Amino acid sequence: MPEKLVTINKRKKAKKHGFLKRNSTKSGKKLLKRRRLRGRKRV
């Protein structure tokens, strides 16, 4: 069993790659729109 190397900071992850971050930029909104059009279960 390999050891766990990095503990992920959920707050940091959400701040950088989260929905609100994407929704705050023009290109992010475009991306979310594309994902909705593709029929993504989770946007």
XYZ file of N, CA and C in Angstrom:
129
model
N 0.844 -1.193 0.000
C 0.000 0.000 0.000
C 0.889 1.256 0.000
N 0.813 2.061 -1.064
C 1.660 3.258 -1.109
C 1.213 4.307 -0.093
N 2.173 5.069 0.387
C 1.822 6.081 1.385
C 1.219 7.316 0.717
N 0.390 8.028 1.466
C -0.254 9.230 0.955
C 0.761 10.375 0.998
N 1.091 10.904 -0.169
C 2.144 11.909 -0.242
C 1.658 13.320 0.095
N 0.530 13.701 -0.474
C 0.064 15.072 -0.289
C -1.363 15.092 0.242
N -1.579 15.900 1.267
C -2.935 16.102 1.768
C -3.503 17.300 1.024
N -4.617 17.115 0.356
C -5.212 18.176 -0.440
C -5.990 19.135 0.451
N -5.691 20.421 0.273
C -6.418 21.454 0.992
C -7.670 21.782 0.179
N -8.823 21.345 0.659
C -10.074 21.490 -0.089
C -10.418 22.949 -0.372
N -10.159 23.804 0.611
C -10.460 25.233 0.452
C -9.639 25.837 -0.693
N -8.348 25.516 -0.694
C -7.435 26.027 -1.716
C -7.849 25.535 -3.105
N -8.217 24.256 -3.163
C -8.631 23.633 -4.419
C -9.882 24.321 -4.969
N -10.859 24.545 -4.085
C -12.114 25.172 -4.493
C -11.892 26.614 -4.940
N -11.001 27.302 -4.243
C -10.712 28.704 -4.571
C -10.086 28.833 -5.956
N -9.284 27.844 -6.310
C -8.567 27.901 -7.583
C -9.367 27.312 -8.748
N -10.075 26.211 -8.498
C -10.733 25.493 -9.593
C -12.241 25.367 -9.424
N -12.798 26.054 -8.456
C -14.208 25.870 -8.126
C -15.182 26.550 -9.073
N -16.449 26.271 -8.836
C -17.535 26.799 -9.655
C -17.571 28.324 -9.624
N -17.464 28.900 -8.442
C -17.542 30.355 -8.306
C -16.383 31.050 -9.015
N -15.231 30.436 -8.953
C -14.049 30.981 -9.638
C -14.280 30.964 -11.150
N -14.804 29.868 -11.657
C -15.084 29.761 -13.093
C -16.151 30.768 -13.514
N -17.157 30.901 -12.673
C -18.289 31.765 -12.987
C -17.915 33.245 -12.935
N -16.776 33.567 -12.356
C -16.389 34.963 -12.189
C -15.653 35.523 -13.407
N -15.270 34.650 -14.341
C -14.568 35.132 -15.531
C -15.389 34.841 -16.791
N -15.089 35.625 -17.822
C -15.804 35.477 -19.084
C -15.576 34.089 -19.687
N -14.313 33.680 -19.726
C -13.979 32.378 -20.313
C -14.498 31.234 -19.452
N -14.538 31.455 -18.140
C -15.066 30.447 -17.221
C -16.542 30.201 -17.453
N -17.281 31.280 -17.679
C -18.718 31.174 -17.970
C -18.934 30.391 -19.261
N -18.081 30.671 -20.256
C -18.139 29.976 -21.544
C -17.935 28.482 -21.340
N -16.946 28.152 -20.512
C -16.612 26.764 -20.227
C -17.792 26.048 -19.576
N -18.407 26.702 -18.587
C -19.550 26.103 -17.900
C -20.710 25.880 -18.874
N -20.891 26.844 -19.772
C -21.945 26.740 -20.778
C -21.707 25.527 -21.678
N -20.448 25.369 -22.121
C -20.076 24.226 -22.962
C -20.366 22.912 -22.263
N -20.011 22.855 -20.977
C -20.206 21.623 -20.224
C -21.694 21.300 -20.071
N -22.506 22.349 -19.909
C -23.956 22.138 -19.817
C -24.498 21.608 -21.140
N -24.011 22.181 -22.241
C -24.453 21.757 -23.563
C -24.086 20.305 -23.847
N -22.951 19.893 -23.327
C -22.511 18.501 -23.507
C -23.351 17.547 -22.679
N -24.086 18.100 -21.726
C -24.940 17.268 -20.883
C -24.207 16.695 -19.691
N -23.250 17.462 -19.168
C -22.494 17.004 -18.007
C -23.416 16.873 -16.801
N -23.234 15.788 -16.058
C -24.024 15.589 -14.851
C -23.620 16.636 -13.816
N -22.295 16.753 -13.635
C -21.750 17.799 -12.756
C -21.052 18.836 -13.615
N -21.443 20.085 -13.472
C -20.871 21.152 -14.306
C -19.491 21.554 -13.890
